[in-house]
Coordinates of C-alpha atoms and ligand atoms in Angstrom, one line a residue:
Chain A
M1 CA 26.9 -5.2 0.1
S2 CA 28.6 -2.8 2.5
Q3 CA 26.6 -1.1 5.2
T4 CA 27.2 2.4 3.8
R5 CA 25.9 1.2 0.4
L6 CA 22.9 -0.5 1.9
I7 CA 22.0 2.7 3.9
Q8 CA 22.5 4.8 0.7
L9 CA 20.2 2.5 -1.3
E10 CA 17.5 2.6 1.4
A11 CA 17.7 6.4 1.6
D12 CA 17.4 6.6 -2.2
I13 CA 14.3 4.4 -2.4
L14 CA 12.6 6.1 0.6
G15 CA 13.6 9.5 -0.8
K16 CA 11.9 8.8 -4.1
N17 CA 8.8 7.5 -2.4
N18 CA 8.6 10.6 -0.2
G19 CA 8.6 12.7 -3.3
Y20 CA 5.5 10.9 -4.6
A21 CA 3.9 10.9 -1.1
Q22 CA 4.3 14.7 -0.9
A23 CA 2.6 15.0 -4.3
N24 CA -0.3 12.7 -3.2
C25 CA -0.6 14.6 0.1
A26 CA -0.8 18.0 -1.7
Q27 CA -3.5 16.6 -4.0
F28 CA -5.5 15.2 -1.1
A29 CA -5.3 18.5 0.7
R30 CA -6.4 20.4 -2.4
D31 CA -9.4 18.1 -2.8
G32 CA -10.3 18.2 0.9
M33 CA -9.9 14.4 1.1
F34 CA -9.4 12.4 4.3
V35 CA -7.0 9.6 3.6
L36 CA -6.2 6.7 5.9
N37 CA -3.6 4.0 5.5
L38 CA -4.7 0.8 7.3
V39 CA -1.8 -1.4 8.3
S40 CA -1.7 -4.7 10.2
S41 CA -0.4 -8.3 10.0
P42 CA -2.3 -10.6 7.6
G43 CA -5.8 -11.6 8.9
S44 CA -6.2 -9.1 11.7
G45 CA -9.5 -8.0 10.2
K46 CA -8.8 -4.9 8.0
T47 CA -11.2 -5.9 5.2
T48 CA -13.9 -7.0 7.6
L49 CA -13.6 -3.8 9.6
L50 CA -13.6 -1.7 6.3
C51 CA -16.8 -3.5 5.0
K52 CA -18.6 -2.9 8.3
T53 CA -17.5 0.8 8.3
L54 CA -18.5 1.3 4.7
E55 CA -21.9 -0.2 5.3
A56 CA -22.5 2.2 8.1
L57 CA -21.1 5.4 6.5
K58 CA -21.8 5.0 2.8
D59 CA -25.0 7.1 3.0
T60 CA -23.4 10.0 4.8
L61 CA -19.9 10.2 3.3
D62 CA -18.3 9.9 -0.1
L63 CA -16.1 6.8 0.2
A64 CA -13.5 5.0 -1.9
V65 CA -11.1 2.2 -1.2
I66 CA -7.6 1.1 -2.5
E67 CA -6.8 -2.5 -1.7
G68 CA -3.2 -3.8 -1.6
D69 CA -2.4 -7.5 -1.7
Q70 CA 0.3 -9.6 -3.3
Q71 CA -2.3 -11.5 -5.4
T72 CA -6.0 -11.8 -6.0
S73 CA -8.7 -9.2 -6.1
A74 CA -10.7 -10.9 -3.4
D75 CA -10.6 -8.0 -1.0
A76 CA -11.6 -5.4 -3.6
D77 CA -14.5 -7.7 -4.5
R78 CA -15.6 -7.8 -0.9
I79 CA -15.5 -4.0 -0.7
R80 CA -17.4 -3.5 -4.0
A81 CA -20.1 -5.8 -2.7
T82 CA -20.9 -3.0 -0.2
G83 CA -21.5 -0.6 -3.1
V84 CA -18.4 1.5 -2.5
P85 CA -15.9 1.8 -5.4
A86 CA -12.6 0.0 -4.9
I87 CA -9.4 -0.7 -6.9
Q88 CA -7.2 -3.6 -6.2
V89 CA -3.4 -3.2 -6.5
N90 CA -1.5 -6.5 -6.7
T91 CA 2.1 -5.9 -5.6
G92 CA 3.4 -9.2 -7.0
K93 CA 6.7 -9.7 -5.3
G94 CA 6.3 -6.4 -3.3
C95 CA 5.5 -6.5 0.4
H96 CA 3.9 -3.0 0.7
L97 CA 2.1 -0.3 -1.2
D98 CA 4.2 2.7 -2.2
A99 CA 3.2 6.3 -2.9
H100 CA 3.6 5.9 -6.7
M101 CA 1.1 2.9 -6.8
V102 CA -1.3 4.9 -4.8
G103 CA -1.0 7.9 -7.1
H104 CA -1.8 5.7 -10.1
A105 CA -4.7 4.0 -8.2
V106 CA -6.2 7.4 -7.4
E107 CA -5.9 8.5 -11.0
S108 CA -8.2 5.6 -12.1
L109 CA -10.4 5.6 -9.0
K110 CA -11.1 9.4 -9.3
P111 CA -12.4 9.9 -5.7
A112 CA -14.8 12.8 -5.2
K113 CA -13.7 16.1 -3.6
G114 CA -14.2 16.0 0.2
S115 CA -14.3 12.2 0.1
V116 CA -12.8 9.6 2.5
L117 CA -10.2 7.4 0.9
L118 CA -9.3 4.2 2.8
I119 CA -6.2 2.4 1.8
E120 CA -5.8 -1.2 3.0
N121 CA -2.1 -1.9 2.9
V122 CA -0.5 -5.4 2.3
G123 CA -0.8 -7.5 5.5
N124 CA 2.7 -6.9 7.0
L125 CA 3.8 -5.4 10.2
V126 CA 7.2 -4.4 8.9
C127 CA 7.7 -2.8 5.5
P128 CA 4.5 -0.6 5.2
A129 CA 5.8 1.4 8.2
G130 CA 8.6 3.0 6.2
F131 CA 6.5 4.0 3.1
D132 CA 4.5 7.2 3.4
L133 CA 1.6 7.1 0.9
G134 CA 0.6 10.8 1.5
E135 CA -2.1 9.7 4.0
A136 CA -3.3 11.8 6.9
H137 CA -2.9 9.0 9.4
K138 CA -1.7 5.4 9.6
V139 CA -4.2 3.3 11.5
A140 CA -2.7 0.1 12.9
I141 CA -5.0 -2.9 13.6
L142 CA -3.9 -5.5 16.1
S143 CA -6.2 -8.4 16.7
V144 CA -6.4 -10.0 20.1
T145 CA -5.4 -13.4 18.7
E146 CA -1.9 -12.0 17.8
G147 CA -0.5 -11.6 21.3
E148 CA 0.0 -8.5 23.4
D149 CA 3.8 -8.3 22.7
K150 CA 3.4 -7.3 19.0
P151 CA 3.8 -3.5 19.6
L152 CA 7.2 -4.2 21.2
K153 CA 8.4 -6.6 18.5
Y154 CA 7.3 -4.4 15.6
P155 CA 7.7 -0.9 17.1
D156 CA 8.1 0.9 13.8
M157 CA 4.6 0.2 12.7
F158 CA 3.0 1.2 16.0
A159 CA 5.2 4.3 16.4
A160 CA 4.2 5.4 12.9
S161 CA 0.4 5.0 13.6
D162 CA -1.8 7.7 15.1
L163 CA -4.6 5.3 15.9
V164 CA -4.4 1.7 17.0
L165 CA -7.5 -0.5 16.8
L166 CA -7.5 -3.6 19.0
N167 CA -9.8 -5.8 16.9
K168 CA -11.7 -9.0 17.6
V169 CA -12.5 -8.1 21.3
D170 CA -15.5 -10.4 20.9
L171 CA -13.0 -13.3 21.3
L172 CA -11.5 -12.0 24.6
P173 CA -13.5 -14.5 26.8
H174 CA -11.9 -17.4 24.9
L175 CA -8.3 -16.1 25.1
D176 CA -5.7 -15.3 27.7
F177 CA -4.8 -12.0 25.9
D178 CA -4.1 -9.3 28.4
I179 CA -5.7 -6.2 26.7
E180 CA -4.4 -3.8 29.4
E181 CA -0.9 -5.0 28.8
A182 CA -1.4 -4.7 25.0
E183 CA -2.4 -1.0 25.4
A184 CA 0.5 -0.4 27.7
N185 CA 2.8 -1.8 25.1
V186 CA 1.4 0.4 22.4
R187 CA 1.9 3.4 24.7
R188 CA 5.5 2.3 25.4
V189 CA 6.4 2.6 21.7
N190 CA 4.0 5.5 20.9
P191 CA 2.7 7.6 23.8
R192 CA 0.7 9.8 21.4
A193 CA -1.3 7.0 19.8
R194 CA -5.0 6.7 20.5
V195 CA -6.1 3.2 21.2
L196 CA -9.7 1.9 20.6
R197 CA -11.1 -1.5 21.4
V198 CA -13.3 -2.8 18.6
S199 CA -14.9 -5.9 17.2
A200 CA -15.8 -5.8 13.5
R201 CA -17.9 -9.0 14.2
S202 CA -20.1 -7.8 17.1
G203 CA -19.9 -4.1 16.4
E204 CA -18.6 -3.3 19.8
G205 CA -16.5 -0.1 19.9
M206 CA -17.2 0.6 16.2
E207 CA -19.1 3.8 17.0
A208 CA -16.0 5.4 18.6
W209 CA -13.9 4.5 15.5
M210 CA -16.5 5.9 13.1
Q211 CA -16.8 9.1 15.1
W212 CA -13.0 9.5 14.9
L213 CA -13.2 8.9 11.1
K214 CA -16.1 11.3 10.6
G215 CA -14.3 14.0 12.7
G216 CA -11.2 13.7 10.4
A217 CA -13.3 13.8 7.3
M218 CA -15.1 16.9 8.4
M219 CA -11.8 18.7 9.2
A220 CA -10.2 17.7 5.9
S221 CA -13.2 18.9 3.8
A222 CA -13.5 22.1 5.8
T223 CA -10.8 23.6 3.7
L224 CA -12.9 23.2 0.5
P225 CA -14.7 26.3 -0.6
A226 CA -18.4 26.0 0.2
T227 CA -20.4 24.6 -2.8
A228 CA -21.2 27.5 -5.1
P229 CA -24.8 28.5 -4.7
L230 CA -27.0 27.6 -7.6
A231 CA -27.4 30.4 -10.1
A232 CA -30.7 32.3 -9.8
E233 CA -33.2 31.1 -12.2
Chain B
M1 CA 17.9 -8.2 -15.9
R2 CA 20.0 -11.4 -15.9
T3 CA 18.0 -12.8 -18.8
A4 CA 18.6 -9.6 -20.8
T5 CA 22.4 -9.6 -20.1
I6 CA 22.7 -13.3 -21.2
T7 CA 20.8 -12.6 -24.4
T8 CA 23.0 -9.5 -25.1
I9 CA 26.2 -11.6 -24.6
I10 CA 25.0 -14.4 -26.8
M11 CA 23.9 -12.0 -29.6
A12 CA 27.2 -10.1 -29.3
M13 CA 29.1 -13.3 -29.7
G14 CA 27.0 -14.0 -32.9
I15 CA 27.9 -10.6 -34.3
I16 CA 31.7 -11.1 -33.7
I17 CA 31.6 -14.6 -35.3
T18 CA 29.6 -13.3 -38.4
T19 CA 31.7 -10.2 -38.9
M20 CA 35.0 -12.0 -38.6
T21 CA 34.2 -13.8 -41.9
M22 CA 33.3 -10.7 -44.0
T23 CA 34.7 -7.7 -45.8
T24 CA 34.8 -4.3 -44.1
I25 CA 31.7 -2.7 -45.7
R26 CA 29.6 -5.7 -45.2
R27 CA 31.0 -6.0 -41.7
M28 CA 29.9 -2.4 -40.9
I29 CA 26.4 -2.9 -42.2
I30 CA 25.9 -6.2 -40.5
T31 CA 27.3 -4.9 -37.2
M32 CA 24.9 -1.9 -37.3
I33 CA 21.9 -4.0 -38.0
T34 CA 22.6 -6.7 -35.5
G35 CA 23.5 -4.0 -32.9
A36 CA 20.1 -2.5 -33.3
I37 CA 18.4 -5.8 -33.0
T38 CA 20.4 -6.7 -29.9
T39 CA 19.5 -3.5 -28.2
T40 CA 15.8 -3.8 -29.1
V41 CA 15.5 -7.4 -28.0
S42 CA 17.3 -6.9 -24.7
M43 CA 15.2 -3.8 -23.9
A44 CA 12.1 -5.7 -24.7
I45 CA 13.1 -8.5 -22.4
C46 CA 14.0 -6.0 -19.7
T47 CA 10.5 -4.5 -19.9
M48 CA 8.9 -7.8 -20.0
V49 CA 10.7 -9.0 -16.8
R50 CA 10.1 -5.7 -15.0
G51 CA 6.5 -5.6 -16.1
R52 CA 5.9 -9.0 -14.6
R53 CA 7.4 -7.9 -11.3
G54 CA 5.6 -4.5 -11.1
P55 CA 2.2 -3.9 -9.6
R56 CA -1.0 -4.7 -11.3
F57 CA -4.1 -2.5 -11.0
R58 CA -7.5 -4.3 -11.1
A59 CA -10.3 -1.8 -11.3
Ligands
GTP1 N1 -14.2 -13.1 15.8 C1 -13.8 -12.1 15.0 N2 -13.3 -12.4 13.8 C2 -13.0 -11.4 12.9 C3 -13.2 -10.0 13.3 N3 -12.7 -9.3 12.3 C4 -12.3 -10.1 11.3 N4 -12.5 -11.4 11.7 C5 -12.1 -12.6 10.9 O1 -10.8 -12.6 10.7 C6 -10.5 -13.2 9.5 C7 -9.6 -12.3 8.6 O2 -10.3 -11.1 8.3 P1 -9.9 -10.2 7.1 O3 -10.8 -9.0 7.2 O4 -9.9 -10.9 5.8 O5 -8.5 -9.8 7.5 P2 -7.4 -8.8 6.7 O6 -6.7 -8.0 7.7 O7 -8.2 -8.0 5.7 O8 -6.5 -9.9 6.0 P3 -5.5 -9.7 4.8 O9 -6.1 -8.7 3.8 O10 -5.3 -11.0 4.3 O11 -4.2 -9.1 5.4 C8 -11.8 -13.5 8.8 O12 -12.1 -14.8 9.0 C9 -12.8 -12.6 9.6 O13 -14.1 -13.1 9.6 C10 -13.7 -9.7 14.6 O14 -13.9 -8.6 15.0 N5 -14.0 -10.8 15.4
MG2 MG1 -7.8 -7.8 3.6

């Protein structure tokens, strides 16, 4: 295939996706929803982090989860075990979620107005970077076992993310991972990104992440009209 | 897609062979019927193949 044709094809696919993403985004804004797209390589701890976050926030926030994986509904089952509604999207041969899939998933999940929708993308540091789902922010998760060079090797993903969570910091004493260098590498590809050190296992740093999430949820739902006062009896 | 194309070609060959041995009116009728069948079958196969590749939602 010629280079021009390849670029044209890519532009067409991404253009179509962006159309769906805009529709999703408009719907999320109308419903005062705060939507995050969690991206990372396989096994960096997205589901574990989500489960811990849901356990801590499910009493104060309306939450819903979309899980993306090539096969199995294992992750959706783990989420549902926390009592939060979840839908699993199996992408089959696909390596990422797209805005059209998310639109369909939202249709059947029916998240409440003013809720927080967390989308766990397919574990992959490449393709999900290009596909906007209509989310407010991409959140990249990099676990300390992956090596501090990953932001430089997969710059698109880290450049597209507004928040980077350095996960599994409980393992730092056993590794020669240079966390300062990892943060510097994130900044090199994305100076705007916020970086937080967390451990879904020990709970370290989770408070800061959840504060960030609650702040976003509050801002998103602020646009909703105040609940109508109950009619006088 | 490839499966559908192959089916279409095989069925089209079938039509040609059958119609070569018939009178004009019969030929027209048989061509129309087999044409319709070919289209339906290849479309069904296309949907089947695409369906297997597309995403699955598990609520
Ligand atoms: N030590 C430690 N292990 C963790 C932490 N977070 C997750 N894990 C472990 O990492 C492994 C993978 O975690 P998952 O949550 O399944 O990772 P994931 O990113 O959802 O993986 P995929 O959905 O397959 O991409 C599991 O064995 C977790 O127990 C952490 O903070 N510290
Ligand atoms: Mg997972």
